[in-house]
Amino acid sequence: ADSSGLSHGSVAIGASETALNIFLLDKLKSFHMTYPGIRLRLYNHSTPEAIESVKSGKIDFAVVSTPAEVDFPLKQIMLMPFQEILVGGTTFTALSSQELSLREVKNYPLISLGRETMTYKFYNSVFLSHGLDLSPDTEAATADQILPLVKCELGLAFLPQPMAAPSLLKKEIVQIPLKDEIPERQICLVYDSQHPMGAAARELKNTILLGHV
């Protein structure tokens, strides 16, 4: 890529914590090493907030997790699929050798993100498709809060497999097999197709899309 004129400048992006943790950090590291003079402004957004910020022009683009409600002129590019798994603290070790249905999951305390998030809406629709109501006992404000709450034995939670993997390896938490399938989700990039991007934002977008188009 032609890096002329990219010794300075700035890029503003919105990212959900899931997208940042399991996908975006590596891309930002590689971009920063190539273009150390470019300032990055990173906004921590839920998917709906990030989409609003793209619409209003506050950020150049967003990297978030699906489901994302994207209307023209906004466009969405799928970047990476991920699967979520059910996990619990070590007091739930006995459950790790069983297979629970979502109906049985309802017998245990559940931790989830707040009602205003797309993750909540996603799980609400999964539970509804099995004739169940999603009624978490604990609602966390951010995805980063869920793992510590699980470790503290506050309940079971659905987490992206890549976010749960290090704690599973250290045996700090356990995975609980499910009889019911949880649909795959995606990390996606959302941008305004009618809003021209600056050179720095275009280059970061290209870095993120590398290997995905």
CSV table of C-alpha atoms in Angstrom, one decimal:
chain,number,residue,atom,x,y,z
A,1,ALA,CA,0.0,0.0,0.0
A,2,ASP,CA,1.1,3.5,-0.7
A,3,SER,CA,1.9,5.1,2.7
A,4,SER,CA,2.7,8.6,1.4
A,5,GLY,CA,1.0,11.3,3.4
A,6,LEU,CA,0.3,8.9,6.2
A,7,SER,CA,2.9,10.1,8.6
A,8,HIS,CA,0.2,12.0,10.6
A,9,GLY,CA,-3.5,12.2,10.7
A,10,SER,CA,-6.2,10.6,12.9
A,11,VAL,CA,-8.8,8.0,12.7
A,12,ALA,CA,-11.9,7.7,15.0
A,13,ILE,CA,-13.5,4.3,15.3
A,14,GLY,CA,-16.1,2.7,17.5
A,15,ALA,CA,-15.8,-0.9,18.7
A,16,SER,CA,-17.8,-3.2,20.9
A,17,GLU,CA,-15.7,-4.9,23.6
A,18,THR,CA,-16.2,-8.3,22.0
A,19,ALA,CA,-15.0,-7.0,18.6
A,20,LEU,CA,-12.0,-5.3,20.3
A,21,ASN,CA,-11.0,-8.4,22.3
A,22,ILE,CA,-11.4,-11.1,19.8
A,23,PHE,CA,-10.5,-9.4,16.5
A,24,LEU,CA,-9.5,-5.7,16.5
A,25,LEU,CA,-6.6,-5.5,18.9
A,26,ASP,CA,-4.2,-7.4,16.6
A,27,LYS,CA,-5.2,-5.2,13.6
A,28,LEU,CA,-4.7,-2.0,15.6
A,29,LYS,CA,-1.2,-3.2,16.7
A,30,SER,CA,-0.2,-4.0,13.1
A,31,PHE,CA,-1.5,-0.6,11.9
A,32,HIS,CA,0.2,1.3,14.7
A,33,MET,CA,3.5,-0.4,13.9
A,34,THR,CA,3.2,0.6,10.2
A,35,TYR,CA,1.9,4.1,10.9
A,36,PRO,CA,3.1,5.2,14.3
A,37,GLY,CA,2.4,8.9,13.6
A,38,ILE,CA,-1.4,8.4,13.1
A,39,ARG,CA,-3.5,9.1,16.1
A,40,LEU,CA,-6.2,6.6,16.9
A,41,ARG,CA,-9.4,7.6,18.8
A,42,LEU,CA,-11.2,4.5,19.9
A,43,TYR,CA,-14.7,4.7,21.3
A,44,ASN,CA,-16.1,1.9,23.4
A,45,HIS,CA,-19.6,1.4,22.1
A,46,SER,CA,-22.4,-1.1,22.1
A,47,THR,CA,-23.4,-2.1,18.6
A,48,PRO,CA,-26.4,0.2,18.4
A,49,GLU,CA,-24.3,3.2,19.8
A,50,ALA,CA,-21.6,2.5,17.3
A,51,ILE,CA,-24.0,2.4,14.4
A,52,GLU,CA,-25.5,5.8,15.6
A,53,SER,CA,-22.0,7.3,15.7
A,54,VAL,CA,-21.3,6.1,12.1
A,55,LYS,CA,-24.6,7.7,11.0
A,56,SER,CA,-23.9,11.0,12.7
A,57,GLY,CA,-20.3,11.1,11.4
A,58,LYS,CA,-18.7,11.1,14.9
A,59,ILE,CA,-16.6,8.1,13.9
A,60,ASP,CA,-15.1,7.0,10.6
A,61,PHE,CA,-16.4,3.4,10.9
A,62,ALA,CA,-17.3,0.8,13.5
A,63,VAL,CA,-16.2,-2.8,14.3
A,64,VAL,CA,-18.9,-4.6,16.2
A,65,SER,CA,-20.7,-7.9,16.7
A,66,THR,CA,-23.8,-9.0,15.0
A,67,PRO,CA,-26.8,-8.8,15.1
A,68,ALA,CA,-26.4,-5.2,13.7
A,69,GLU,CA,-29.3,-3.3,12.2
A,70,VAL,CA,-27.7,-1.5,9.3
A,71,ASP,CA,-29.7,0.6,6.8
A,72,PHE,CA,-28.6,2.4,3.6
A,73,PRO,CA,-26.3,4.4,3.2
A,74,LEU,CA,-24.5,2.4,5.9
A,75,LYS,CA,-22.9,-0.8,4.7
A,76,GLN,CA,-21.8,-3.9,6.7
A,77,ILE,CA,-18.9,-6.2,5.9
A,78,MET,CA,-18.6,-9.5,7.7
A,79,LEU,CA,-15.1,-10.1,9.1
A,80,MET,CA,-15.0,-13.1,11.3
A,81,PRO,CA,-17.5,-15.7,12.7
A,82,PHE,CA,-17.4,-16.6,16.3
A,83,GLN,CA,-19.2,-19.0,18.5
A,84,GLU,CA,-20.4,-18.4,22.0
A,85,ILE,CA,-20.3,-21.0,24.8
A,86,LEU,CA,-22.0,-21.4,28.1
A,87,VAL,CA,-19.6,-21.1,31.1
A,88,GLY,CA,-19.8,-21.2,34.9
A,89,GLY,CA,-17.4,-20.9,37.9
A,90,THR,CA,-15.8,-24.0,39.4
A,91,THR,CA,-18.7,-24.6,41.7
A,92,PHE,CA,-20.6,-25.7,38.5
A,93,THR,CA,-17.9,-28.3,37.6
A,94,ALA,CA,-20.5,-31.1,37.9
A,95,LEU,CA,-22.5,-29.5,35.0
A,96,SER,CA,-19.5,-29.7,32.7
A,97,SER,CA,-20.0,-33.4,32.3
A,98,GLN,CA,-23.7,-33.0,31.4
A,99,GLU,CA,-25.6,-31.5,28.5
A,100,LEU,CA,-28.1,-28.8,29.4
A,101,SER,CA,-31.1,-27.7,27.4
A,102,LEU,CA,-31.8,-24.0,27.4
A,103,ARG,CA,-34.9,-24.8,29.6
A,104,GLU,CA,-32.6,-26.4,32.1
A,105,VAL,CA,-30.2,-23.4,32.0
A,106,LYS,CA,-33.2,-21.4,33.3
A,107,ASN,CA,-32.8,-23.4,36.6
A,108,TYR,CA,-29.5,-21.6,37.3
A,109,PRO,CA,-28.6,-18.0,37.9
A,110,LEU,CA,-27.8,-16.3,34.6
A,111,ILE,CA,-25.5,-13.3,33.9
A,112,SER,CA,-26.0,-11.3,30.7
A,113,LEU,CA,-25.4,-7.9,29.2
A,114,GLY,CA,-28.0,-5.2,29.6
A,115,ARG,CA,-31.3,-5.0,27.8
A,116,GLU,CA,-30.1,-2.1,25.6
A,117,THR,CA,-27.4,-4.3,23.9
A,118,MET,CA,-27.7,-6.4,20.7
A,119,THR,CA,-26.2,-9.3,22.7
A,120,TYR,CA,-29.2,-9.2,25.0
A,121,LYS,CA,-31.6,-9.0,22.0
A,122,PHE,CA,-29.8,-11.9,20.4
A,123,TYR,CA,-30.1,-14.2,23.4
A,124,ASN,CA,-33.7,-13.0,24.0
A,125,SER,CA,-34.6,-14.2,20.5
A,126,VAL,CA,-32.7,-17.5,21.0
A,127,PHE,CA,-34.6,-18.2,24.2
A,128,LEU,CA,-37.9,-17.1,22.7
A,129,SER,CA,-37.4,-19.5,19.8
A,130,HIS,CA,-37.4,-22.3,22.4
A,131,GLY,CA,-40.6,-20.8,24.1
A,132,LEU,CA,-38.5,-19.4,26.9
A,133,ASP,CA,-38.1,-16.0,28.5
A,134,LEU,CA,-34.6,-14.6,29.0
A,135,SER,CA,-34.6,-13.3,32.6
A,136,PRO,CA,-31.0,-12.8,33.8
A,137,ASP,CA,-30.3,-12.6,37.5
A,138,THR,CA,-27.4,-10.2,36.9
A,139,GLU,CA,-27.1,-7.7,34.1
A,140,ALA,CA,-23.5,-6.5,33.4
A,141,ALA,CA,-22.8,-3.1,31.8
A,142,THR,CA,-19.9,-4.4,29.7
A,143,ALA,CA,-18.7,-7.7,28.2
A,144,ASP,CA,-15.5,-7.3,30.2
A,145,GLN,CA,-17.5,-7.5,33.5
A,146,ILE,CA,-19.0,-10.9,32.7
A,147,LEU,CA,-16.0,-13.1,33.1
A,148,PRO,CA,-15.1,-11.8,36.7
A,149,LEU,CA,-18.7,-12.3,37.7
A,150,VAL,CA,-18.6,-15.9,36.4
A,151,LYS,CA,-15.4,-16.5,38.3
A,152,CYS,CA,-17.0,-15.1,41.5
A,153,GLU,CA,-19.7,-17.8,41.1
A,154,LEU,CA,-22.6,-15.3,40.5
A,155,GLY,CA,-24.0,-17.5,37.8
A,156,LEU,CA,-23.7,-19.0,34.3
A,157,ALA,CA,-23.0,-16.8,31.2
A,158,PHE,CA,-22.6,-17.1,27.4
A,159,LEU,CA,-19.2,-15.8,26.3
A,160,PRO,CA,-17.4,-15.8,22.9
A,161,GLN,CA,-15.2,-18.9,22.9
A,162,PRO,CA,-12.0,-16.8,22.3
A,163,MET,CA,-12.7,-14.7,25.3
A,164,ALA,CA,-13.4,-17.7,27.6
A,165,ALA,CA,-10.5,-19.8,26.3
A,166,PRO,CA,-7.6,-18.5,28.6
A,167,SER,CA,-9.7,-18.9,31.8
A,168,LEU,CA,-10.9,-22.4,30.6
A,169,LEU,CA,-7.2,-23.4,30.1
A,170,LYS,CA,-6.3,-22.2,33.6
A,171,LYS,CA,-9.4,-24.1,35.0
A,172,GLU,CA,-10.8,-20.9,36.5
A,173,ILE,CA,-14.1,-21.6,34.8
A,174,VAL,CA,-15.8,-24.6,33.2
A,175,GLN,CA,-17.6,-25.0,29.9
A,176,ILE,CA,-21.1,-26.4,30.1
A,177,PRO,CA,-22.2,-28.4,27.0
A,178,LEU,CA,-25.6,-27.5,25.5
A,179,LYS,CA,-28.2,-29.7,23.8
A,180,ASP,CA,-29.6,-26.6,22.0
A,181,GLU,CA,-27.5,-24.9,19.3
A,182,ILE,CA,-26.6,-21.3,19.8
A,183,PRO,CA,-26.4,-19.6,16.3
A,184,GLU,CA,-23.0,-18.3,15.1
A,185,ARG,CA,-22.4,-14.6,15.3
A,186,GLN,CA,-20.0,-12.4,13.3
A,187,ILE,CA,-17.6,-9.5,13.9
A,188,CYS,CA,-18.5,-6.9,11.2
A,189,LEU,CA,-17.3,-3.5,9.9
A,190,VAL,CA,-20.0,-0.8,9.5
A,191,TYR,CA,-19.3,2.3,7.5
A,192,ASP,CA,-21.2,5.1,5.7
A,193,SER,CA,-20.9,4.4,1.9
A,194,GLN,CA,-21.8,8.1,1.2
A,195,HIS,CA,-19.3,9.7,3.6
A,196,PRO,CA,-15.8,10.0,2.1
A,197,MET,CA,-13.0,8.7,4.5
A,198,GLY,CA,-9.7,10.4,5.0
A,199,ALA,CA,-6.5,8.6,3.9
A,200,ALA,CA,-5.7,7.4,7.4
A,201,ALA,CA,-9.2,5.9,7.9
A,202,ARG,CA,-9.1,4.3,4.5
A,203,GLU,CA,-5.8,2.7,5.3
A,204,LEU,CA,-6.9,1.4,8.6
A,205,LYS,CA,-10.1,0.0,7.0
A,206,ASN,CA,-7.9,-1.8,4.4
A,207,THR,CA,-5.7,-3.2,7.2
A,208,ILE,CA,-8.8,-4.6,8.9
A,209,LEU,CA,-10.2,-6.0,5.7
A,210,LEU,CA,-6.9,-7.7,4.7
A,211,GLY,CA,-7.8,-11.4,4.1
A,212,HIS,CA,-11.5,-10.7,4.4
A,213,VAL,CA,-12.6,-9.5,1.0
